[in-house]
């Protein structure tokens, strides 16, 4: 005969519901072991009564409920036992203890601290040596200690001795180089006074002293592309006007076509002359400013030298200010030279023309200027056109003469 087993049920004081007897409430998580401690006598009494009822009903087959689970639960949930449990103390294992029982297969491969303790400096890197030994040695071999102990000490000695020898040997060529550098310095001392004078003349070119100095400055000048284009177009315009008048004089062009082309050349020439005048005015203004700054820098340096001579300025102050004045003088000299060269380039249209072509144009222009009255008398042109031609020829000849 089988009996129905019912789990023990408690009334949770928190959620007020009947739940199985466990450590915590399965519904709300309330700690039920506190309730179990308080209601321990009542539970034992109920359990005994329940057992008695079962015995009265069935005499032949009696199934007794084993109280062991209840006792085990009570022993687990008591707070006194939880508090009184002490942590297990762990005994330290000594360094010198025998470890053969733990790893019997690799006892011979292990090295004791007394045998292999060495202080390695930071500059040494012995990892390469150790890796080679570990890779080549079979761990199953019993003679491992004899392989590892051999090459360790001589490797460290070689690493320490090698950089010292190289550093001492590197000092010797430094002394030799310093001695060799002195030779070209001694050779430069034997320069004659005539060579020095020639070098000074080549380096120190005067800015505005004579015509030769001006010529050197202009030859070294490289005009701006815009300036060069204006000057070349102006020279071409002058040449075309003179040659067109010569064609009219010789009858090579009709008066109507001449008037049309000559008027266009005049308009174009006026624009180019205005551009040239504006550039020249700007260059002259900059040149005047640079010359004033150069003069001021020279005066400042001269004043500083005089003040140093009469001990109005200390040597330290002179050494601090003199290089600044000298730098300004050198810079302004260069700028003045460039502006002067640009000014000469704009003033002289002949610099962008060939010398043979200039003389030819002058001859043609002078001949056309003399024959203007004859062209008017032959009804080739009217008085107004003749006046324009005369003024244009005068300006063209003034530019190229």
PDB file of C-alpha atoms in Angstrom, residues 56-309:
ATOM      1  CA  UNK A  56      -3.512   3.292  12.551  1.00  0.00           C
ATOM      2  CA  UNK A  57      -4.760   3.095   8.991  1.00  0.00           C
ATOM      3  CA  UNK A  58      -2.383   0.455   7.719  1.00  0.00           C
ATOM      4  CA  UNK A  59      -1.006  -2.226   9.971  1.00  0.00           C
ATOM      5  CA  UNK A  60       0.390  -4.644   7.473  1.00  0.00           C
ATOM      6  CA  UNK A  61       2.514  -2.191   5.484  1.00  0.00           C
ATOM      7  CA  UNK A  62       3.807   0.850   7.246  1.00  0.00           C
ATOM      8  CA  UNK A  63       5.706   3.521   5.357  1.00  0.00           C
ATOM      9  CA  UNK A  64       7.630   5.736   7.697  1.00  0.00           C
ATOM     10  CA  UNK A  65       8.810   9.151   6.656  1.00  0.00           C
ATOM     11  CA  UNK A  66      12.473   9.510   7.107  1.00  0.00           C
ATOM     12  CA  UNK A  67      13.181  12.585   9.251  1.00  0.00           C
ATOM     13  CA  UNK A  68      16.697  12.891   7.918  1.00  0.00           C
ATOM     14  CA  UNK A  69      15.879  15.504   5.251  1.00  0.00           C
ATOM     15  CA  UNK A  70      14.304  17.696   7.890  1.00  0.00           C
ATOM     16  CA  UNK A  71      17.326  17.393  10.135  1.00  0.00           C
ATOM     17  CA  UNK A  72      19.691  18.116   7.253  1.00  0.00           C
ATOM     18  CA  UNK A  73      17.751  21.244   6.329  1.00  0.00           C
ATOM     19  CA  UNK A  74      17.789  22.456   9.890  1.00  0.00           C
ATOM     20  CA  UNK A  75      21.513  21.971  10.175  1.00  0.00           C
ATOM     21  CA  UNK A  76      22.105  23.915   6.940  1.00  0.00           C
ATOM     22  CA  UNK A  77      19.932  26.905   7.736  1.00  0.00           C
ATOM     23  CA  UNK A  78      20.990  27.670  11.268  1.00  0.00           C
ATOM     24  CA  UNK A  79      22.804  31.025  11.309  1.00  0.00           C
ATOM     25  CA  UNK A  80      25.009  29.983  14.211  1.00  0.00           C
ATOM     26  CA  UNK A  81      26.678  27.266  12.174  1.00  0.00           C
ATOM     27  CA  UNK A  82      27.250  29.646   9.243  1.00  0.00           C
ATOM     28  CA  UNK A  83      28.929  32.193  11.455  1.00  0.00           C
ATOM     29  CA  UNK A  84      31.050  29.699  13.314  1.00  0.00           C
ATOM     30  CA  UNK A  85      32.552  28.119  10.214  1.00  0.00           C
ATOM     31  CA  UNK A  86      36.238  29.119  10.077  1.00  0.00           C
ATOM     32  CA  UNK A  87      38.190  29.356   6.823  1.00  0.00           C
ATOM     33  CA  UNK A  88      40.639  26.666   6.117  1.00  0.00           C
ATOM     34  CA  UNK A  89      44.193  27.626   6.786  1.00  0.00           C
ATOM     35  CA  UNK A  90      46.550  26.931   3.970  1.00  0.00           C
ATOM     36  CA  UNK A  91      50.027  25.834   4.796  1.00  0.00           C
ATOM     37  CA  UNK A  92      52.751  27.551   2.738  1.00  0.00           C
ATOM     38  CA  UNK A  93      54.918  25.330   0.645  1.00  0.00           C
ATOM     39  CA  UNK A  94      58.577  25.869   1.224  1.00  0.00           C
ATOM     40  CA  UNK A  95      60.914  26.743  -1.601  1.00  0.00           C
ATOM     41  CA  UNK A  96      63.371  24.004  -0.740  1.00  0.00           C
ATOM     42  CA  UNK A  97      60.762  21.263  -0.363  1.00  0.00           C
ATOM     43  CA  UNK A  98      60.928  18.234  -2.549  1.00  0.00           C
ATOM     44  CA  UNK A  99      58.619  18.591  -5.535  1.00  0.00           C
ATOM     45  CA  UNK A 100      59.322  15.218  -7.057  1.00  0.00           C
ATOM     46  CA  UNK A 101      55.949  13.919  -5.935  1.00  0.00           C
ATOM     47  CA  UNK A 102      54.064  16.628  -7.871  1.00  0.00           C
ATOM     48  CA  UNK A 103      55.833  16.494 -11.237  1.00  0.00           C
ATOM     49  CA  UNK A 104      58.033  13.414 -11.322  1.00  0.00           C
ATOM     50  CA  UNK A 105      58.694  13.590 -15.090  1.00  0.00           C
ATOM     51  CA  UNK A 106      60.424  17.003 -15.212  1.00  0.00           C
ATOM     52  CA  UNK A 107      62.470  16.927 -11.990  1.00  0.00           C
ATOM     53  CA  UNK A 108      65.762  16.776 -13.794  1.00  0.00           C
ATOM     54  CA  UNK A 109      64.792  19.599 -16.211  1.00  0.00           C
ATOM     55  CA  UNK A 110      64.108  22.054 -13.401  1.00  0.00           C
ATOM     56  CA  UNK A 111      66.954  24.216 -12.175  1.00  0.00           C
ATOM     57  CA  UNK A 112      67.269  25.134  -8.523  1.00  0.00           C
ATOM     58  CA  UNK A 113      67.602  28.855  -7.618  1.00  0.00           C
ATOM     59  CA  UNK A 114      71.037  28.309  -6.092  1.00  0.00           C
ATOM     60  CA  UNK A 115      72.465  27.058  -9.386  1.00  0.00           C
ATOM     61  CA  UNK A 116      70.991  29.538 -11.906  1.00  0.00           C
ATOM     62  CA  UNK A 117      70.522  32.845 -10.009  1.00  0.00           C
ATOM     63  CA  UNK A 118      72.336  35.606 -11.901  1.00  0.00           C
ATOM     64  CA  UNK A 119      71.960  39.391 -11.962  1.00  0.00           C
ATOM     65  CA  UNK A 120      71.547  40.453 -15.615  1.00  0.00           C
ATOM     66  CA  UNK A 121      72.033  44.181 -16.462  1.00  0.00           C
ATOM     67  CA  UNK A 122      69.336  46.024 -18.374  1.00  0.00           C
ATOM     68  CA  UNK A 123      71.495  46.446 -21.470  1.00  0.00           C
ATOM     69  CA  UNK A 124      71.812  42.665 -21.974  1.00  0.00           C
ATOM     70  CA  UNK A 125      69.121  40.718 -23.831  1.00  0.00           C
ATOM     71  CA  UNK A 126      69.759  36.970 -23.274  1.00  0.00           C
ATOM     72  CA  UNK A 127      66.352  35.895 -24.616  1.00  0.00           C
ATOM     73  CA  UNK A 128      67.785  34.805 -27.958  1.00  0.00           C
ATOM     74  CA  UNK A 129      70.177  32.345 -26.334  1.00  0.00           C
ATOM     75  CA  UNK A 130      67.488  30.837 -24.083  1.00  0.00           C
ATOM     76  CA  UNK A 131      64.994  30.435 -26.944  1.00  0.00           C
ATOM     77  CA  UNK A 132      67.518  28.531 -29.028  1.00  0.00           C
ATOM     78  CA  UNK A 133      68.186  26.128 -26.179  1.00  0.00           C
ATOM     79  CA  UNK A 134      64.484  25.488 -25.507  1.00  0.00           C
ATOM     80  CA  UNK A 135      63.706  24.827 -29.173  1.00  0.00           C
ATOM     81  CA  UNK A 136      66.561  22.411 -29.824  1.00  0.00           C
ATOM     82  CA  UNK A 137      66.373  20.364 -26.591  1.00  0.00           C
ATOM     83  CA  UNK A 138      63.910  17.507 -26.329  1.00  0.00           C
ATOM     84  CA  UNK A 139      61.969  17.703 -23.019  1.00  0.00           C
ATOM     85  CA  UNK A 140      61.987  13.925 -22.697  1.00  0.00           C
ATOM     86  CA  UNK A 141      65.776  13.865 -22.609  1.00  0.00           C
ATOM     87  CA  UNK A 142      67.278  13.291 -19.174  1.00  0.00           C
ATOM     88  CA  UNK A 143      70.478  15.299 -19.776  1.00  0.00           C
ATOM     89  CA  UNK A 144      68.822  18.708 -20.146  1.00  0.00           C
ATOM     90  CA  UNK A 145      70.792  20.433 -17.378  1.00  0.00           C
ATOM     91  CA  UNK A 146      74.101  19.848 -19.131  1.00  0.00           C
ATOM     92  CA  UNK A 147      72.819  21.535 -22.329  1.00  0.00           C
ATOM     93  CA  UNK A 148      71.443  24.716 -20.670  1.00  0.00           C
ATOM     94  CA  UNK A 149      74.319  25.511 -18.315  1.00  0.00           C
ATOM     95  CA  UNK A 150      77.058  25.643 -20.953  1.00  0.00           C
ATOM     96  CA  UNK A 151      76.645  28.735 -23.231  1.00  0.00           C
ATOM     97  CA  UNK A 152      75.022  31.218 -20.820  1.00  0.00           C
ATOM     98  CA  UNK A 153      78.077  32.840 -19.194  1.00  0.00           C
ATOM     99  CA  UNK A 154      80.274  33.364 -22.295  1.00  0.00           C
ATOM    100  CA  UNK A 155      77.396  35.044 -24.189  1.00  0.00           C
ATOM    101  CA  UNK A 156      77.110  37.756 -21.532  1.00  0.00           C
ATOM    102  CA  UNK A 157      80.852  38.379 -21.551  1.00  0.00           C
ATOM    103  CA  UNK A 158      80.888  38.924 -25.317  1.00  0.00           C
ATOM    104  CA  UNK A 159      77.991  41.411 -25.219  1.00  0.00           C
ATOM    105  CA  UNK A 160      79.768  43.525 -22.614  1.00  0.00           C
ATOM    106  CA  UNK A 161      83.134  43.527 -24.305  1.00  0.00           C
ATOM    107  CA  UNK A 162      82.015  44.212 -27.900  1.00  0.00           C
ATOM    108  CA  UNK A 163      80.651  47.808 -27.583  1.00  0.00           C
ATOM    109  CA  UNK A 164      83.649  48.919 -25.507  1.00  0.00           C
ATOM    110  CA  UNK A 165      86.120  47.921 -28.217  1.00  0.00           C
ATOM    111  CA  UNK A 166      84.076  49.607 -30.980  1.00  0.00           C
ATOM    112  CA  UNK A 167      83.679  52.847 -29.015  1.00  0.00           C
ATOM    113  CA  UNK A 168      87.394  53.166 -28.298  1.00  0.00           C
ATOM    114  CA  UNK A 169      88.293  52.512 -31.908  1.00  0.00           C
ATOM    115  CA  UNK A 170      85.762  55.089 -33.137  1.00  0.00           C
ATOM    116  CA  UNK A 171      87.560  57.898 -31.337  1.00  0.00           C
ATOM    117  CA  UNK A 172      90.748  57.615 -33.377  1.00  0.00           C
ATOM    118  CA  UNK A 173      89.363  58.662 -36.814  1.00  0.00           C
ATOM    119  CA  UNK A 174      87.767  61.758 -35.257  1.00  0.00           C
ATOM    120  CA  UNK A 175      91.229  63.097 -34.362  1.00  0.00           C
ATOM    121  CA  UNK A 176      92.510  62.263 -37.827  1.00  0.00           C
ATOM    122  CA  UNK A 177      89.636  64.105 -39.530  1.00  0.00           C
ATOM    123  CA  UNK A 178      90.244  67.237 -37.514  1.00  0.00           C
ATOM    124  CA  UNK A 179      93.859  67.241 -38.608  1.00  0.00           C
ATOM    125  CA  UNK A 180      92.954  66.749 -42.262  1.00  0.00           C
ATOM    126  CA  UNK A 181      90.424  69.591 -42.260  1.00  0.00           C
ATOM    127  CA  UNK A 182      93.135  72.066 -41.311  1.00  0.00           C
ATOM    128  CA  UNK A 183      95.000  71.529 -44.617  1.00  0.00           C
ATOM    129  CA  UNK A 184      92.614  73.427 -46.959  1.00  0.00           C
ATOM    130  CA  UNK A 185      92.416  76.286 -44.471  1.00  0.00           C
ATOM    131  CA  UNK A 186      96.205  76.682 -44.577  1.00  0.00           C
ATOM    132  CA  UNK A 187      96.179  76.584 -48.385  1.00  0.00           C
ATOM    133  CA  UNK A 188      93.740  79.488 -48.649  1.00  0.00           C
ATOM    134  CA  UNK A 189      96.107  81.744 -46.744  1.00  0.00           C
ATOM    135  CA  UNK A 190      98.513  81.851 -49.659  1.00  0.00           C
ATOM    136  CA  UNK A 191      96.285  84.073 -51.814  1.00  0.00           C
ATOM    137  CA  UNK A 192      98.044  87.039 -53.352  1.00  0.00           C
ATOM    138  CA  UNK A 193      96.920  90.617 -52.910  1.00  0.00           C
ATOM    139  CA  UNK A 194      96.065  90.875 -56.615  1.00  0.00           C
ATOM    140  CA  UNK A 195      93.644  87.934 -56.370  1.00  0.00           C
ATOM    141  CA  UNK A 196      91.994  89.517 -53.353  1.00  0.00           C
ATOM    142  CA  UNK A 197      91.504  92.762 -55.248  1.00  0.00           C
ATOM    143  CA  UNK A 198      89.885  90.898 -58.154  1.00  0.00           C
ATOM    144  CA  UNK A 199      87.544  89.011 -55.829  1.00  0.00           C
ATOM    145  CA  UNK A 200      86.508  92.223 -54.076  1.00  0.00           C
ATOM    146  CA  UNK A 201      85.668  93.830 -57.384  1.00  0.00           C
ATOM    147  CA  UNK A 202      83.496  90.887 -58.410  1.00  0.00           C
ATOM    148  CA  UNK A 203      81.540  90.701 -55.157  1.00  0.00           C
ATOM    149  CA  UNK A 204      81.176  94.350 -54.257  1.00  0.00           C
ATOM    150  CA  UNK A 205      79.435  95.955 -57.253  1.00  0.00           C
ATOM    151  CA  UNK A 206      78.564  99.621 -56.643  1.00  0.00           C
ATOM    152  CA  UNK A 207      74.920 100.548 -57.009  1.00  0.00           C
ATOM    153  CA  UNK A 208      75.137 103.979 -58.624  1.00  0.00           C
ATOM    154  CA  UNK A 209      78.697 105.051 -59.350  1.00  0.00           C
ATOM    155  CA  UNK A 210      79.146 105.228 -63.137  1.00  0.00           C
ATOM    156  CA  UNK A 211      77.777 103.959 -66.426  1.00  0.00           C
ATOM    157  CA  UNK A 212      79.690 100.668 -66.169  1.00  0.00           C
ATOM    158  CA  UNK A 213      78.092  99.866 -62.800  1.00  0.00           C
ATOM    159  CA  UNK A 214      74.641 100.621 -64.214  1.00  0.00           C
ATOM    160  CA  UNK A 215      75.262  98.302 -67.166  1.00  0.00           C
ATOM    161  CA  UNK A 216      76.248  95.411 -64.883  1.00  0.00           C
ATOM    162  CA  UNK A 217      73.120  95.921 -62.787  1.00  0.00           C
ATOM    163  CA  UNK A 218      70.821  95.914 -65.810  1.00  0.00           C
ATOM    164  CA  UNK A 219      72.408  92.805 -67.325  1.00  0.00           C
ATOM    165  CA  UNK A 220      71.784  90.876 -64.107  1.00  0.00           C
ATOM    166  CA  UNK A 221      68.162  92.044 -63.944  1.00  0.00           C
ATOM    167  CA  UNK A 222      65.419  89.578 -64.875  1.00  0.00           C
ATOM    168  CA  UNK A 223      62.221  91.508 -65.607  1.00  0.00           C
ATOM    169  CA  UNK A 224      58.836  90.474 -64.395  1.00  0.00           C
ATOM    170  CA  UNK A 225      56.804  88.622 -67.084  1.00  0.00           C
ATOM    171  CA  UNK A 226      54.123  91.327 -67.077  1.00  0.00           C
ATOM    172  CA  UNK A 227      56.675  94.117 -67.437  1.00  0.00           C
ATOM    173  CA  UNK A 228      58.473  92.254 -70.181  1.00  0.00           C
ATOM    174  CA  UNK A 229      55.248  91.691 -72.129  1.00  0.00           C
ATOM    175  CA  UNK A 230      54.304  95.379 -71.954  1.00  0.00           C
ATOM    176  CA  UNK A 231      57.713  96.503 -73.161  1.00  0.00           C
ATOM    177  CA  UNK A 232      57.849  94.001 -76.030  1.00  0.00           C
ATOM    178  CA  UNK A 233      54.343  94.934 -77.231  1.00  0.00           C
ATOM    179  CA  UNK A 234      55.218  98.620 -77.041  1.00  0.00           C
ATOM    180  CA  UNK A 235      58.358  98.131 -79.135  1.00  0.00           C
ATOM    181  CA  UNK A 236      56.375  96.154 -81.701  1.00  0.00           C
ATOM    182  CA  UNK A 237      53.705  98.870 -81.838  1.00  0.00           C
ATOM    183  CA  UNK A 238      56.302 101.554 -82.529  1.00  0.00           C
ATOM    184  CA  UNK A 239      57.856  99.463 -85.312  1.00  0.00           C
ATOM    185  CA  UNK A 240      54.469  98.803 -86.987  1.00  0.00           C
ATOM    186  CA  UNK A 241      53.473 102.478 -86.997  1.00  0.00           C
ATOM    187  CA  UNK A 242      56.723 103.599 -88.617  1.00  0.00           C
ATOM    188  CA  UNK A 243      56.578 100.872 -91.250  1.00  0.00           C
ATOM    189  CA  UNK A 244      52.897 101.617 -92.027  1.00  0.00           C
ATOM    190  CA  UNK A 245      53.687 105.291 -92.646  1.00  0.00           C
ATOM    191  CA  UNK A 246      56.538 104.215 -94.926  1.00  0.00           C
ATOM    192  CA  UNK A 247      54.077 102.102 -96.961  1.00  0.00           C
ATOM    193  CA  UNK A 248      51.784 105.125 -97.323  1.00  0.00           C
ATOM    194  CA  UNK A 249      54.703 107.259 -98.509  1.00  0.00           C
ATOM    195  CA  UNK A 250      55.716 104.711-101.149  1.00  0.00           C
ATOM    196  CA  UNK A 251      52.144 104.060-102.237  1.00  0.00           C
ATOM    197  CA  UNK A 252      52.009 100.527-100.897  1.00  0.00           C
ATOM    198  CA  UNK A 253      48.671 101.042 -99.081  1.00  0.00           C
ATOM    199  CA  UNK A 254      45.491 102.959 -99.745  1.00  0.00           C
ATOM    200  CA  UNK A 255      44.595 105.933 -97.581  1.00  0.00           C
ATOM    201  CA  UNK A 256      41.351 104.333 -96.324  1.00  0.00           C
ATOM    202  CA  UNK A 257      43.095 101.154 -95.120  1.00  0.00           C
ATOM    203  CA  UNK A 258      45.969 103.221 -93.748  1.00  0.00           C
ATOM    204  CA  UNK A 259      43.640 105.396 -91.691  1.00  0.00           C
ATOM    205  CA  UNK A 260      41.860 102.348 -90.240  1.00  0.00           C
ATOM    206  CA  UNK A 261      45.047 100.505 -89.271  1.00  0.00           C
ATOM    207  CA  UNK A 262      46.889 103.586 -88.057  1.00  0.00           C
ATOM    208  CA  UNK A 263      44.027 104.591 -85.743  1.00  0.00           C
ATOM    209  CA  UNK A 264      43.976 101.108 -84.192  1.00  0.00           C
ATOM    210  CA  UNK A 265      47.748 101.236 -83.701  1.00  0.00           C
ATOM    211  CA  UNK A 266      47.481 104.621 -82.037  1.00  0.00           C
ATOM    212  CA  UNK A 267      44.839 103.400 -79.585  1.00  0.00           C
ATOM    213  CA  UNK A 268      46.852 100.332 -78.751  1.00  0.00           C
ATOM    214  CA  UNK A 269      50.037 102.339 -78.349  1.00  0.00           C
ATOM    215  CA  UNK A 270      48.377 104.770 -75.929  1.00  0.00           C
ATOM    216  CA  UNK A 271      47.276 101.913 -73.678  1.00  0.00           C
ATOM    217  CA  UNK A 272      50.766 100.420 -73.669  1.00  0.00           C
ATOM    218  CA  UNK A 273      52.376 103.806 -72.954  1.00  0.00           C
ATOM    219  CA  UNK A 274      50.012 104.361 -70.015  1.00  0.00           C
ATOM    220  CA  UNK A 275      50.822 100.947 -68.574  1.00  0.00           C
ATOM    221  CA  UNK A 276      54.514 101.642 -68.927  1.00  0.00           C
ATOM    222  CA  UNK A 277      54.157 105.040 -67.221  1.00  0.00           C
ATOM    223  CA  UNK A 278      52.258 103.519 -64.279  1.00  0.00           C
ATOM    224  CA  UNK A 279      54.884 100.828 -63.797  1.00  0.00           C
ATOM    225  CA  UNK A 280      57.680 103.342 -63.984  1.00  0.00           C
ATOM    226  CA  UNK A 281      55.986 105.618 -61.453  1.00  0.00           C
ATOM    227  CA  UNK A 282      55.503 102.737 -59.017  1.00  0.00           C
ATOM    228  CA  UNK A 283      59.114 101.616 -59.361  1.00  0.00           C
ATOM    229  CA  UNK A 284      60.421 105.126 -58.795  1.00  0.00           C
ATOM    230  CA  UNK A 285      58.308 105.519 -55.663  1.00  0.00           C
ATOM    231  CA  UNK A 286      59.600 102.216 -54.238  1.00  0.00           C
ATOM    232  CA  UNK A 287      63.133 103.173 -55.180  1.00  0.00           C
ATOM    233  CA  UNK A 288      62.871 106.449 -53.283  1.00  0.00           C
ATOM    234  CA  UNK A 289      61.584 104.649 -50.179  1.00  0.00           C
ATOM    235  CA  UNK A 290      64.384 102.084 -50.323  1.00  0.00           C
ATOM    236  CA  UNK A 291      67.041 104.744 -50.739  1.00  0.00           C
ATOM    237  CA  UNK A 292      65.737 106.634 -47.709  1.00  0.00           C
ATOM    238  CA  UNK A 293      65.747 103.456 -45.617  1.00  0.00           C
ATOM    239  CA  UNK A 294      69.275 102.624 -46.783  1.00  0.00           C
ATOM    240  CA  UNK A 295      70.503 106.088 -45.886  1.00  0.00           C
ATOM    241  CA  UNK A 296      68.874 105.852 -42.457  1.00  0.00           C
ATOM    242  CA  UNK A 297      70.483 102.469 -41.761  1.00  0.00           C
ATOM    243  CA  UNK A 298      73.926 103.749 -42.748  1.00  0.00           C
ATOM    244  CA  UNK A 299      73.554 106.798 -40.516  1.00  0.00           C
ATOM    245  CA  UNK A 300      72.453 104.593 -37.628  1.00  0.00           C
ATOM    246  CA  UNK A 301      75.512 102.391 -37.985  1.00  0.00           C
ATOM    247  CA  UNK A 302      77.856 105.368 -38.222  1.00  0.00           C
ATOM    248  CA  UNK A 303      76.296 106.918 -35.133  1.00  0.00           C
ATOM    249  CA  UNK A 304      76.671 103.627 -33.228  1.00  0.00           C
ATOM    250  CA  UNK A 305      80.359 103.412 -34.179  1.00  0.00           C
ATOM    251  CA  UNK A 306      81.004 106.967 -33.000  1.00  0.00           C
ATOM    252  CA  UNK A 307      79.212 106.352 -29.714  1.00  0.00           C
ATOM    253  CA  UNK A 308      81.301 103.246 -29.177  1.00  0.00           C
ATOM    254  CA  UNK A 309      84.479 105.227 -29.903  1.00  0.00           C
TER     255      UNK A 309
END
